[in-house]
Amino acid sequence: MTLGAGFRYLMSSVARSDQAGRTSDPLTAYYTAEGTPPGRFLGAGLTGLGAGRGIERGAIVTEEHLWRMLGMLQDPVTGAPLGRPVGAGSAAYIDAAGKTRKGRKPVAGFDLTFSVPKSVSVAWALADDATRARFYAAHQRALQFVIGYAERQVFATRTGRGGVVSQDVRGVVAAAFDHWDSRSGDPQLHTHVVVLNRVQAASDGGWRTLDSKALFRAAVGLSELYNGVLADLLTAELGVAWDAQRRARSTEPKWEIAGVPQALREEFSMRTSQIEAVKEDLIASFVTSHGRQPTSTEVLKLRQRATLETRPDKDLRPLSQLVTGWRRRAQQYVGAEPEAWVAGLAGRNDLPLLRASDLAEEILADAARVAVDKVAAKRATFTRANLLAEVLRQVAGVRFADPGERVTVAEHVTHLALEQVVRLTPEDVGIELLPEGLRRPDGASRLRPRDAIQYTTTTLLEAEERLLAASRQVDGPCVDTGVAAGVAAGPLPGRDHPLSAEQADAVCRIAGSGRVVDLLVGPAGTGKSTTMAGVRAVWEAQHGPGSVVGLAPSAAAAHVLAEAVGVPTENTAKWLIETTRQPERKAILARLRARLDRASPSLRTRALVREAHRTTDEMERWGLRAGQLVIIDEASMTGTLELDQITTLARDAGAKVLLVGDWAQLSPVSAGGAFKLLATDRDDTPELLDVRR
């Protein structure tokens, strides 16, 4: 949150009346007041405010307090600057490309939003007052536990020249603002925890900025920890059970309270439905204007745009009024007595509440292996924070007797996972010579930020080695120089213009290199599609029709490649899945041929012949043969392990692989980086530079 940002939003949503001061019952106060309760202070760093007198945790955050914090980076009590006085930020400037860029504004804080799962919001909204308070209390305990954990393990600051020394902090100064609903009026219990971008270093008590990189690395893990702790607390408090549910845009399951039907969750997810509808319209417009489907990153940006375009103004109403409306909407799903329905969700848990000592080491070792495999499938390199987040996902379905037990298990499994990976960051040398102030309690150097060490797996390193070896191997299929030059100099089939000199040179170099893995690099607009069409024409001139196969990382990209080059093209994931069935097809074909050898002419024999032909066609479609060329478009978006699998199949069959793309563009969803690795491994990589559109 930049200086001043978020101030009005947070203050405009709090209770409008003075009802909180007219009653001694806080439950009644927040239930009847218009809007949401005033913010409250939290964090161990509160003790350093007010000229050393401190601020009590849970104290009300006034408008003046919040303005001093987010608008001036000052002590909310005294108004004294916390650390160096804040400047106005940098002015707008013109970059090297001639574009006007906005100047950077000082960062005042970070908004950590703790939002309960939709099923919890639904149960909380429909429960009686006492049960609703128990849901709310569990939510507050969970977020406070996570903030406390982060103060010990995540939050840090930097000291020394250039901020080279990573220092622990005495705690954070934060303000928590509860919200009851989404902007569409659906129940959505969530709390904005605004963490001030000023902390006291544990070493000298000086006020400095937070290390935002450390916070960013840990964000996913903190989210998973909150979800797990909340589930533990609600199970212990109410006895609710949990079910793993599929997500619409992720392969990771989400955990919802058992017994809350999907239809009811969707009824109270109107905001999500609105965003998704507008997002689909934006995707359709994108396809029309770009001639292709957007990538996953572009889809995310379109969804962010849809979120802003559909954002209505906040409608501030008392929680009592909101509850009345929610109960009316829920009756068609839960009947006329929503409170009784919520009561029926309790007592369903049949899982034991475990402690760390209850789990066998073999089970934890298995969880560590799964965590490593899942992280390595998504990232070529990763940190301990990435592993911890995945470990917390692996134990999400386990119920623990105490939040601390969940942390103990997660950190132990993460330690086991680190024993299975390869450290890429060099070991620190001469730590024993560092002054005590530059060493952590565990002996590690403070000159390296916490969780900044990079790791990978031997599986990925071996895949990269095989790709490099294939790229350097020059005994693969090729095209005679004369044939390649003759075809490249003439008109291409179905095109009214010949290849440019640059394109023709790239085509001839690729076709005649003999490399098992070759590359064509070029940014958008340089004519990669035309060049690939030239490669196809040259290759088929010597190896015959059907000798070129196309692959792309998405169905949309495969369709574009098929139209541009004119060859059968498939999604890489589907192609790899189908290739795993080749042994099965081979066995089926062998059985069919054995039966046909003994068969007499009949209708059944004809059916067997048709099945044999169909199986043979499938084997040819999903297999490779000697002399074929496999073109993989958008190769920078294809994962390293996928490229290794395809290359291995091609090399075994005596085929060649051509990777086409731009390593400076989008990276793959899975672990990637191989395209750039191969492109920079040689000094003669075919590359297109002339932009033609």
XYZ file of C-alpha atoms in Angstrom:
693
model
C 0.000 0.000 0.000
C 1.642 3.240 -1.140
C 1.595 6.325 1.038
C -2.014 7.360 1.654
C -3.498 4.459 -0.331
C -6.198 2.418 1.365
C -6.784 4.976 4.090
C -10.192 6.128 2.889
C -11.271 2.616 1.910
C -10.561 1.207 5.356
C -12.064 4.110 7.276
C -15.164 4.370 5.092
C -16.259 0.832 5.906
C -16.205 1.025 9.715
C -19.220 1.577 11.907
C -20.888 4.914 11.218
C -22.663 5.449 14.505
C -21.594 5.703 18.113
C -23.572 2.604 19.044
C -20.419 0.837 20.164
C -20.179 3.358 22.971
C -23.817 2.996 24.003
C -23.790 -0.658 24.958
C -21.657 -2.811 27.198
C -22.200 -5.850 24.971
C -19.599 -5.869 22.158
C -21.519 -8.605 20.331
C -24.611 -6.407 20.182
C -22.466 -3.427 19.192
C -21.008 -4.942 16.074
C -24.269 -6.710 15.235
C -26.399 -3.539 15.171
C -23.932 -0.865 14.060
C -24.081 0.294 10.456
C -20.917 -0.880 8.720
C -18.148 -2.873 10.346
C -16.332 -2.457 13.672
C -13.520 0.076 14.016
C -10.047 -1.249 13.368
C -7.983 -2.550 16.249
C -4.264 -2.644 16.865
C -2.311 -5.886 16.906
C 1.301 -7.011 16.684
C 4.210 -7.339 19.090
C 5.704 -4.128 17.684
C 3.073 -2.034 19.468
C 5.292 -1.936 22.558
C 7.714 0.431 20.802
C 5.101 3.119 20.054
C 3.939 6.097 22.078
C 7.446 7.181 23.115
C 8.039 3.769 24.676
C 4.716 3.577 26.504
C 3.290 1.260 23.864
C -0.245 0.654 22.622
C -2.439 -2.055 24.075
C -3.304 -4.884 21.699
C -6.926 -4.654 20.660
C -7.085 -0.883 21.168
C -9.299 1.007 18.712
C -7.626 2.484 15.619
C -8.918 6.010 15.120
C -8.952 7.937 11.866
C -6.016 10.026 13.096
C -4.072 6.903 14.013
C -4.562 5.404 10.582
C -3.667 8.597 8.748
C -0.431 8.964 10.691
C 0.446 5.349 9.902
C -0.552 5.087 6.232
C -0.320 8.723 5.254
C 2.830 9.847 7.073
C 4.600 6.713 8.408
C 4.496 8.243 11.861
C 3.908 6.993 15.370
C 0.092 6.800 15.565
C 0.143 8.198 19.129
C 2.821 10.909 19.117
C 3.078 11.701 15.406
C 6.854 11.314 15.532
C 8.473 9.939 12.356
C 9.253 6.235 12.541
C 12.736 6.105 11.119
C 13.790 8.489 8.391
C 11.154 11.076 7.398
C 9.215 10.133 4.288
C 9.792 11.952 1.025
C 7.292 12.519 -1.760
C 8.655 9.703 -3.911
C 10.241 9.879 -7.334
C 8.817 11.979 -10.164
C 7.422 10.613 -13.416
C 10.063 9.830 -16.025
C 10.500 8.740 -19.630
C 12.112 5.336 -20.118
C 14.537 4.222 -22.832
C 11.633 3.351 -25.135
C 10.197 6.848 -24.865
C 7.250 5.855 -22.676
C 6.172 7.959 -19.706
C 6.382 6.006 -16.479
C 4.857 6.879 -13.138
C 7.248 7.685 -10.332
C 7.565 5.335 -7.406
C 5.712 6.231 -4.230
C 6.889 5.244 -0.765
C 5.353 2.026 0.533
C 3.378 2.674 3.711
C 2.230 -0.839 4.493
C 1.129 -4.261 3.347
C -2.470 -5.512 3.326
C -2.598 -9.143 4.436
C -6.207 -10.206 3.901
C -7.371 -13.216 5.928
C -10.547 -14.577 4.324
C -12.357 -17.681 5.575
C -13.470 -20.375 3.081
C -16.913 -19.793 1.579
C -18.486 -22.639 3.561
C -17.292 -21.017 6.802
C -18.748 -17.673 5.739
C -22.066 -19.373 4.967
C -22.222 -21.204 8.302
C -21.154 -18.060 10.174
C -23.803 -15.974 8.404
C -26.695 -18.374 9.107
C -25.787 -19.361 12.673
C -27.361 -18.051 15.863
C -25.592 -15.204 17.647
C -23.600 -17.397 20.043
C -22.401 -19.795 17.329
C -21.560 -16.899 15.021
C -19.360 -15.488 17.769
C -17.533 -18.819 18.031
C -16.834 -18.837 14.278
C -15.578 -15.267 14.490
C -13.378 -16.026 17.497
C -11.739 -18.961 15.687
C -11.029 -16.709 12.699
C -9.412 -14.112 14.960
C -7.324 -16.685 16.808
C -6.106 -18.150 13.514
C -4.998 -14.832 12.041
C -3.341 -13.760 15.285
C -1.462 -17.070 15.407
C -0.245 -16.583 11.834
C 0.864 -13.000 12.505
C 2.754 -14.207 15.589
C 4.404 -16.989 13.587
C 5.390 -14.501 10.878
C 6.901 -12.166 13.487
C 9.193 -15.004 14.558
C 9.925 -16.635 11.210
C 9.165 -14.253 8.334
C 9.146 -10.546 9.112
C 12.599 -9.017 8.905
C 14.358 -5.767 8.158
C 17.744 -4.894 6.699
C 20.636 -2.903 8.118
C 24.118 -1.994 7.011
C 25.269 -0.287 3.844
C 22.902 -1.227 1.039
C 20.794 -3.242 3.484
C 23.120 -6.249 3.274
C 22.408 -7.484 6.826
C 19.109 -9.277 7.452
C 17.843 -8.547 10.954
C 15.072 -10.017 13.061
C 12.427 -7.584 14.305
C 10.794 -6.961 17.669
C 7.393 -7.402 16.050
C 5.116 -5.561 13.672
C 2.665 -2.714 14.045
C -0.625 -3.672 12.427
C -4.247 -2.593 12.269
C -6.982 -5.183 11.695
C -10.276 -4.283 9.988
C -13.099 -6.837 9.909
C -15.459 -6.987 6.943
C -18.634 -9.054 6.808
C -19.546 -9.237 3.133
C -18.338 -9.036 -0.430
C -19.104 -6.065 -2.648
C -22.089 -8.005 -4.006
C -23.555 -8.369 -0.528
C -22.684 -12.052 -0.098
C -21.445 -13.295 3.285
C -17.653 -13.169 3.254
C -16.029 -12.942 6.662
C -12.566 -11.498 6.172
C -10.100 -9.245 7.938
C -7.675 -6.762 6.399
C -4.509 -6.781 8.489
C -2.553 -3.684 7.467
C 1.081 -4.175 8.482
C 2.978 -0.895 8.799
C 6.139 -0.663 6.707
C 8.157 0.286 9.755
C 9.598 -2.167 12.275
C 12.167 -2.043 15.043
C 15.271 -4.100 14.393
C 15.933 -6.541 17.226
C 19.619 -5.632 17.118
C 19.415 -1.925 17.947
C 15.745 -0.940 18.176
C 16.008 1.405 15.189
C 12.916 1.886 13.035
C 13.402 0.637 9.483
C 11.376 -0.723 6.574
C 10.175 -4.296 6.325
C 12.004 -6.684 4.025
C 9.178 -7.001 1.487
C 10.946 -9.756 -0.472
C 10.942 -12.009 2.565
C 7.224 -11.333 3.055
C 6.494 -12.047 -0.610
C 8.344 -15.383 -0.481
C 6.313 -16.468 2.541
C 2.870 -15.205 1.467
C 1.553 -18.508 0.086
C 2.808 -20.461 3.078
C 1.182 -18.027 5.509
C -2.101 -18.403 3.631
C -1.934 -22.200 3.827
C -1.033 -22.022 7.519
C -4.042 -19.802 8.243
C -6.402 -22.185 6.443
C -5.066 -25.178 8.344
C -5.116 -23.490 11.740
C -8.656 -22.178 11.186
C -9.840 -25.687 10.320
C -8.171 -27.090 13.463
C -9.754 -24.471 15.706
C -13.246 -24.859 14.256
C -13.043 -28.642 14.530
C -11.917 -28.400 18.144
C -14.558 -25.768 18.949
C -17.579 -27.094 17.029
C -16.653 -30.570 15.833
C -17.119 -29.723 12.149
C -15.642 -32.008 9.481
C -13.929 -30.971 6.257
C -14.117 -32.116 2.636
C -11.630 -31.505 -0.169
C -13.346 -29.689 -3.053
C -12.115 -29.093 -6.597
C -11.236 -25.548 -7.626
C -12.358 -23.925 -10.854
C -8.936 -22.496 -11.742
C -6.475 -24.666 -9.844
C -5.555 -28.306 -9.443
C -5.057 -27.752 -5.705
C -8.092 -28.756 -3.613
C -9.833 -26.348 -1.287
C -11.175 -27.511 2.055
C -14.773 -26.715 2.932
C -16.964 -27.607 5.902
C -18.656 -30.956 5.265
C -22.396 -30.603 4.809
C -22.435 -27.151 3.168
C -23.734 -27.918 -0.333
C -22.052 -26.504 -3.409
C -25.314 -24.920 -4.593
C -25.508 -22.888 -1.387
C -21.875 -21.805 -1.700
C -22.550 -20.716 -5.278
C -25.678 -18.820 -4.219
C -23.476 -16.756 -1.949
C -20.717 -16.288 -4.564
C -22.402 -13.718 -6.801
C -19.301 -11.535 -6.856
C -17.234 -14.384 -8.273
C -19.913 -15.145 -10.866
C -19.967 -11.506 -12.001
C -16.194 -11.410 -12.359
C -16.120 -14.696 -14.282
C -18.834 -13.533 -16.707
C -16.984 -10.299 -17.528
C -13.688 -12.191 -17.740
C -15.144 -14.516 -20.386
C -16.291 -11.475 -22.403
C -12.794 -9.990 -22.161
C -11.261 -13.275 -23.300
C -13.593 -13.342 -26.312
C -12.533 -9.797 -27.211
C -8.880 -10.764 -26.771
C -9.275 -13.699 -29.182
C -10.961 -11.445 -31.749
C -8.225 -8.804 -31.626
C -5.190 -11.101 -31.275
C -6.257 -14.138 -33.267
C -5.359 -16.534 -30.449
C -6.350 -17.590 -26.959
C -4.684 -15.693 -24.107
C -2.001 -17.368 -22.058
C -2.580 -18.219 -18.389
C -0.756 -15.035 -17.339
C -2.859 -12.944 -19.715
C -6.027 -14.602 -18.400
C -5.012 -13.606 -14.872
C -4.577 -9.989 -15.981
C -7.963 -10.070 -17.724
C -9.562 -11.372 -14.526
C -7.945 -8.562 -12.546
C -9.393 -6.109 -15.049
C -12.813 -7.759 -14.736
C -12.572 -7.453 -10.951
C -12.039 -3.689 -11.211
C -14.688 -3.171 -13.885
C -17.372 -4.976 -11.868
C -16.499 -3.490 -8.481
C -19.578 -1.792 -7.011
C -19.498 0.745 -4.211
C -19.652 -0.592 -0.687
C -23.202 -0.722 0.664
C -22.871 -0.228 4.414
C -25.606 -1.964 6.389
C -25.781 -3.399 9.910
C -24.807 -7.051 10.235
C -28.268 -7.759 11.634
C -29.831 -6.562 8.382
C -27.345 -8.536 6.315
C -28.075 -11.718 8.285
C -31.807 -11.324 7.722
C -31.280 -11.140 3.971
C -28.857 -14.063 3.946
C -31.260 -16.292 5.844
C -34.039 -15.471 3.403
C -31.829 -16.364 0.422
C -30.671 -19.615 2.069
C -34.109 -21.027 2.869
C -34.483 -22.796 -0.491
C -31.298 -24.763 0.328
C -31.487 -25.338 4.091
C -35.151 -24.943 4.974
C -36.985 -22.496 7.186
C -34.643 -22.863 10.164
C -31.094 -21.917 9.089
C -29.866 -21.824 12.684
C -30.848 -25.452 13.197
C -29.174 -26.392 9.930
C -25.904 -24.820 11.099
C -26.192 -26.680 14.397
C -26.417 -29.891 12.370
C -22.960 -29.263 10.892
C -21.369 -29.717 14.318
C -20.169 -33.036 15.641
C -19.440 -34.567 12.227
C -15.677 -34.846 12.617
C -14.455 -38.428 12.998
C -10.725 -37.697 12.661
C -8.462 -37.679 15.721
C -6.865 -34.417 16.794
C -3.205 -35.320 16.407
C 0.063 -34.141 17.833
C 3.410 -34.230 16.090
C 4.461 -37.325 18.034
C 1.461 -39.262 16.670
C 2.788 -39.301 13.093
C 5.327 -41.930 12.083
C 8.548 -40.806 10.477
C 7.788 -42.941 7.392
C 4.549 -41.040 6.824
C 6.314 -37.710 7.126
C 9.059 -38.846 4.743
C 6.396 -39.771 2.163
C 4.808 -36.341 2.546
C 8.230 -34.744 2.003
C 8.758 -36.703 -1.233
C 5.349 -35.686 -2.545
C 6.012 -32.037 -1.661
C 9.348 -32.061 -3.507
C 7.785 -33.676 -6.580
C 4.937 -31.153 -6.714
C 7.140 -28.104 -6.216
C 9.723 -29.327 -8.732
C 6.969 -29.926 -11.299
C 6.077 -26.219 -11.118
C 9.454 -24.561 -10.554
C 12.911 -25.149 -11.972
C 14.359 -23.571 -8.832
C 12.677 -23.010 -5.504
C 13.248 -21.979 -1.902
C 12.476 -23.422 1.488
C 9.394 -21.174 1.586
C 8.045 -22.893 -1.540
C 8.543 -26.312 0.038
C 6.936 -25.231 3.320
C 3.847 -23.953 1.494
C 3.475 -27.274 -0.329
C 4.007 -29.266 2.869
C 1.235 -27.273 4.533
C -1.018 -28.221 1.596
C -0.094 -31.888 2.048
C -1.170 -31.882 5.706
C -4.230 -29.669 5.173
C -6.593 -32.614 5.640
C -5.017 -33.634 8.960
C -6.560 -32.235 12.114
C -4.150 -31.162 14.839
C -4.847 -30.649 18.512
C -3.043 -27.314 18.576
C -1.795 -24.826 15.952
C 1.729 -25.267 17.234
C 1.568 -28.987 16.425
C 0.754 -28.179 12.790
C 3.775 -25.879 12.585
C 6.046 -28.477 14.204
C 5.008 -31.154 11.708
C 5.225 -28.806 8.707
C 8.703 -27.583 9.581
C 9.961 -31.120 10.219
C 8.583 -32.383 6.890
C 10.153 -29.370 5.169
C 13.493 -30.310 6.723
C 13.082 -33.846 5.337
C 12.255 -32.364 1.926
C 15.408 -30.237 1.941
C 17.459 -33.410 2.397
C 16.130 -34.673 -0.957
C 16.985 -31.643 -3.123
C 20.108 -30.047 -4.566
C 21.341 -26.722 -3.238
C 22.226 -24.275 -6.008
C 23.229 -21.311 -3.868
C 26.886 -21.686 -2.842
C 27.567 -22.522 0.780
C 28.586 -19.603 2.986
C 32.314 -19.529 3.596
C 34.019 -18.212 6.694
C 30.875 -17.947 8.844
C 32.959 -18.723 11.912
C 34.922 -15.530 11.259
C 31.840 -13.307 11.284
C 31.130 -11.209 14.382
C 28.395 -12.607 16.581
C 26.046 -9.811 15.494
C 26.190 -11.058 11.905
C 25.234 -14.625 12.801
C 21.789 -16.029 13.542
C 21.108 -18.192 16.608
C 21.338 -21.287 14.361
C 24.759 -20.203 13.112
C 23.662 -19.018 9.653
C 24.964 -15.756 8.235
C 22.796 -12.667 8.452
C 24.374 -11.507 5.197
C 21.937 -13.845 3.443
C 18.180 -13.170 3.867
C 16.119 -15.922 5.437
C 14.767 -18.477 2.915
C 16.772 -16.960 0.045
C 18.709 -20.154 -0.755
C 17.767 -21.652 -4.137
C 17.283 -25.389 -4.663
C 16.464 -27.749 -7.517
C 16.209 -31.513 -8.040
C 18.489 -34.066 -9.637
C 15.585 -35.006 -11.921
C 15.510 -31.530 -13.426
C 19.300 -31.259 -13.675
C 19.455 -34.594 -15.488
C 16.688 -33.511 -17.882
C 18.625 -30.328 -18.690
C 21.776 -32.353 -19.303
C 19.950 -34.647 -21.725
C 18.515 -31.653 -23.600
C 21.941 -30.028 -23.859
C 23.446 -33.274 -25.105
C 20.723 -33.628 -27.757
C 21.243 -30.008 -28.820
C 24.964 -30.660 -29.306
C 24.413 -33.999 -31.067
C 24.752 -33.582 -34.870
C 23.988 -37.095 -36.155
C 20.259 -36.566 -36.421
C 18.157 -36.473 -39.614
C 18.727 -33.520 -41.946
C 18.123 -32.188 -45.460
C 20.745 -31.952 -48.214
C 22.115 -28.436 -48.628
C 21.126 -28.204 -52.287
C 17.572 -29.376 -51.670
C 17.133 -26.938 -48.779
C 18.523 -23.970 -50.726
C 16.366 -24.720 -53.772
C 13.088 -24.981 -51.867
C 13.842 -21.983 -49.628
C 14.515 -19.795 -52.679
C 11.118 -20.496 -54.259
C 7.536 -19.599 -53.314
C 6.022 -21.457 -50.380
C 2.867 -23.532 -50.883
C -0.220 -21.458 -50.131
C 1.703 -18.181 -49.678
C 2.020 -15.284 -52.071
C 5.462 -14.143 -50.949
C 8.818 -15.937 -50.657
C 11.015 -16.202 -47.597
C 13.199 -13.207 -46.795
C 16.954 -13.658 -46.866
C 17.007 -13.840 -43.058
C 14.227 -16.426 -42.976
C 15.704 -18.523 -45.779
C 19.067 -18.570 -43.996
C 17.425 -19.764 -40.765
C 15.491 -22.478 -42.656
C 18.612 -23.837 -44.343
C 20.653 -23.806 -41.143
C 17.947 -25.675 -39.235
C 17.280 -28.240 -41.949
C 20.931 -29.020 -42.557
C 22.380 -28.862 -39.035
C 21.868 -32.517 -38.115
C 21.181 -31.452 -34.522
C 18.711 -33.711 -32.733
C 17.353 -30.602 -30.974
C 17.440 -27.312 -32.862
C 16.056 -23.850 -32.152
C 14.483 -20.897 -33.877
C 14.455 -17.744 -31.740
C 12.526 -14.601 -32.569
C 10.292 -12.034 -30.869
C 6.705 -11.489 -31.935
C 6.318 -10.073 -35.437
C 9.555 -11.402 -36.917
C 7.868 -14.013 -39.107
C 8.388 -17.215 -37.119
C 5.205 -18.720 -38.605
C 6.386 -18.086 -42.173
C 9.810 -19.504 -41.317
C 8.230 -22.634 -39.837
C 6.219 -23.031 -43.034
C 9.513 -22.822 -44.926
C 11.051 -25.470 -42.673
C 8.099 -27.744 -43.349
C 8.396 -27.293 -47.146
C 12.137 -27.988 -47.085
C 11.798 -30.986 -44.777
C 8.982 -32.626 -46.758
C 10.940 -32.108 -49.997
C 13.389 -34.749 -48.799
C 11.516 -36.779 -46.188
C 8.090 -36.780 -47.824
C 4.559 -35.668 -46.877
C 3.582 -36.297 -43.271
C 7.173 -36.056 -42.044
C 6.471 -32.887 -40.002
C 4.526 -32.963 -36.719
C 3.425 -29.890 -34.783
C 3.116 -29.451 -31.000
C 2.255 -26.444 -28.827
C 1.729 -25.925 -25.057
C -2.002 -25.149 -25.359
C -4.906 -26.166 -27.572
C -5.257 -22.578 -28.806
C -1.573 -22.325 -29.720
C -1.782 -25.706 -31.444
C -4.680 -24.458 -33.574
C -2.708 -21.366 -34.584
C 0.338 -23.480 -35.484
C -1.760 -25.890 -37.555
C -3.219 -23.018 -39.580
C 0.140 -21.268 -40.021
C 2.226 -24.281 -41.017
C -0.406 -26.665 -42.355
C 0.574 -29.769 -40.388
C -1.326 -31.864 -37.824
C -0.740 -30.189 -34.475
C -1.551 -31.300 -30.924
C -1.357 -29.975 -27.403
C 1.913 -31.182 -25.853
C 0.218 -32.489 -22.703
C -2.321 -34.514 -24.689
C 0.389 -35.812 -27.028
C 2.545 -37.000 -24.137
C -0.416 -38.722 -22.490
C -1.279 -40.488 -25.733
C 2.317 -41.611 -26.254
C 2.237 -43.408 -22.910
C -0.511 -45.595 -24.360
C 1.655 -46.790 -27.250
C 2.745 -50.025 -25.495
C -0.920 -50.762 -24.781
C -1.814 -50.181 -28.439
C 1.073 -52.382 -29.527
C -0.165 -55.207 -27.294
C -3.727 -54.802 -28.609
C -2.488 -54.930 -32.197
C -0.469 -58.081 -31.483
C -3.549 -59.802 -30.043
C -5.678 -58.740 -32.995
C -3.149 -60.053 -35.500
C -2.931 -63.356 -33.646
C -6.703 -63.731 -33.816
C -6.776 -62.743 -37.481
C -4.149 -65.364 -38.333
C -6.597 -68.059 -37.181
C -9.818 -66.362 -38.336
C -12.065 -67.363 -41.204
C -13.890 -64.819 -43.378
C -16.903 -63.523 -41.444
C -18.545 -60.350 -40.193
C -16.637 -60.739 -36.927
C -13.358 -60.998 -38.828
C -14.175 -57.794 -40.694
C -14.747 -56.066 -37.362
C -11.367 -57.313 -36.148
C -9.716 -55.960 -39.309
C -11.330 -52.553 -38.810
C -10.176 -52.495 -35.194
C -6.646 -53.427 -36.275
C -6.599 -50.628 -38.852
C -7.888 -48.151 -36.260
C -5.232 -49.204 -33.751
C -2.523 -48.963 -36.421
C -3.672 -45.441 -37.334
C -3.553 -44.413 -33.682
C -0.034 -45.802 -33.312
C 1.099 -43.805 -36.320
C -0.668 -40.659 -35.107
C 0.797 -40.723 -31.607
C 4.188 -42.208 -32.421
C 7.309 -40.989 -34.209
C 9.389 -42.576 -36.931
C 12.866 -42.025 -38.330
C 13.279 -38.886 -40.383
C 10.384 -36.966 -38.882
C 10.611 -33.393 -37.642
C 8.722 -32.329 -34.505
C 8.101 -28.558 -34.353
C 7.252 -27.267 -30.877
C 5.906 -23.734 -31.084
C 5.908 -21.377 -28.076
C 8.644 -23.640 -26.691
C 9.587 -21.118 -23.985
C 6.215 -21.903 -22.400
C 6.809 -25.666 -22.417
C 8.225 -27.181 -19.253
C 11.702 -28.675 -19.099
C 10.507 -32.165 -18.184
C 7.996 -32.142 -21.054
C 10.696 -31.070 -23.522
C 12.950 -33.817 -22.205
C 10.236 -36.447 -22.670
C 9.526 -35.356 -26.244
C 13.214 -35.168 -27.114
C 13.883 -38.631 -25.686
C 11.057 -40.101 -27.766
C 12.313 -38.310 -30.887
C 15.918 -39.383 -30.401
C 14.912 -43.006 -29.824
C 12.845 -42.933 -33.032
C 15.530 -41.203 -35.125
C 13.555 -37.946 -35.426
C 14.510 -34.281 -34.954
C 12.973 -31.651 -32.627
C 12.745 -27.941 -33.475
C 11.962 -25.559 -30.607
C 10.484 -22.235 -31.687
C 9.844 -19.221 -29.484
C 11.294 -16.285 -27.581
C 12.944 -17.004 -24.229
C 12.381 -13.371 -23.182
C 8.596 -13.813 -23.260
C 6.267 -15.717 -20.935
C 7.614 -18.641 -18.942
C 5.806 -21.983 -18.649
C 3.347 -22.920 -15.926
C 5.501 -25.953 -15.114
C 9.216 -25.931 -14.307
C 10.935 -24.280 -17.252
C 13.949 -22.352 -18.446
C 15.244 -25.014 -20.852
C 14.561 -22.959 -23.984
C 16.805 -20.123 -22.804
C 19.378 -22.627 -21.570
C 19.610 -24.216 -25.028
C 19.541 -20.875 -26.863
C 22.473 -19.490 -24.867
C 24.465 -22.732 -24.945
C 25.527 -22.106 -28.552
C 26.721 -19.042 -30.440
C 25.051 -19.920 -33.757
C 21.410 -20.237 -32.737
C 19.145 -19.381 -35.718
C 17.457 -16.104 -34.796
C 15.031 -13.719 -36.505
C 15.559 -10.028 -35.808
C 13.660 -8.095 -38.485
C 10.164 -7.151 -37.258
C 7.655 -7.485 -40.101
C 4.366 -6.435 -38.472
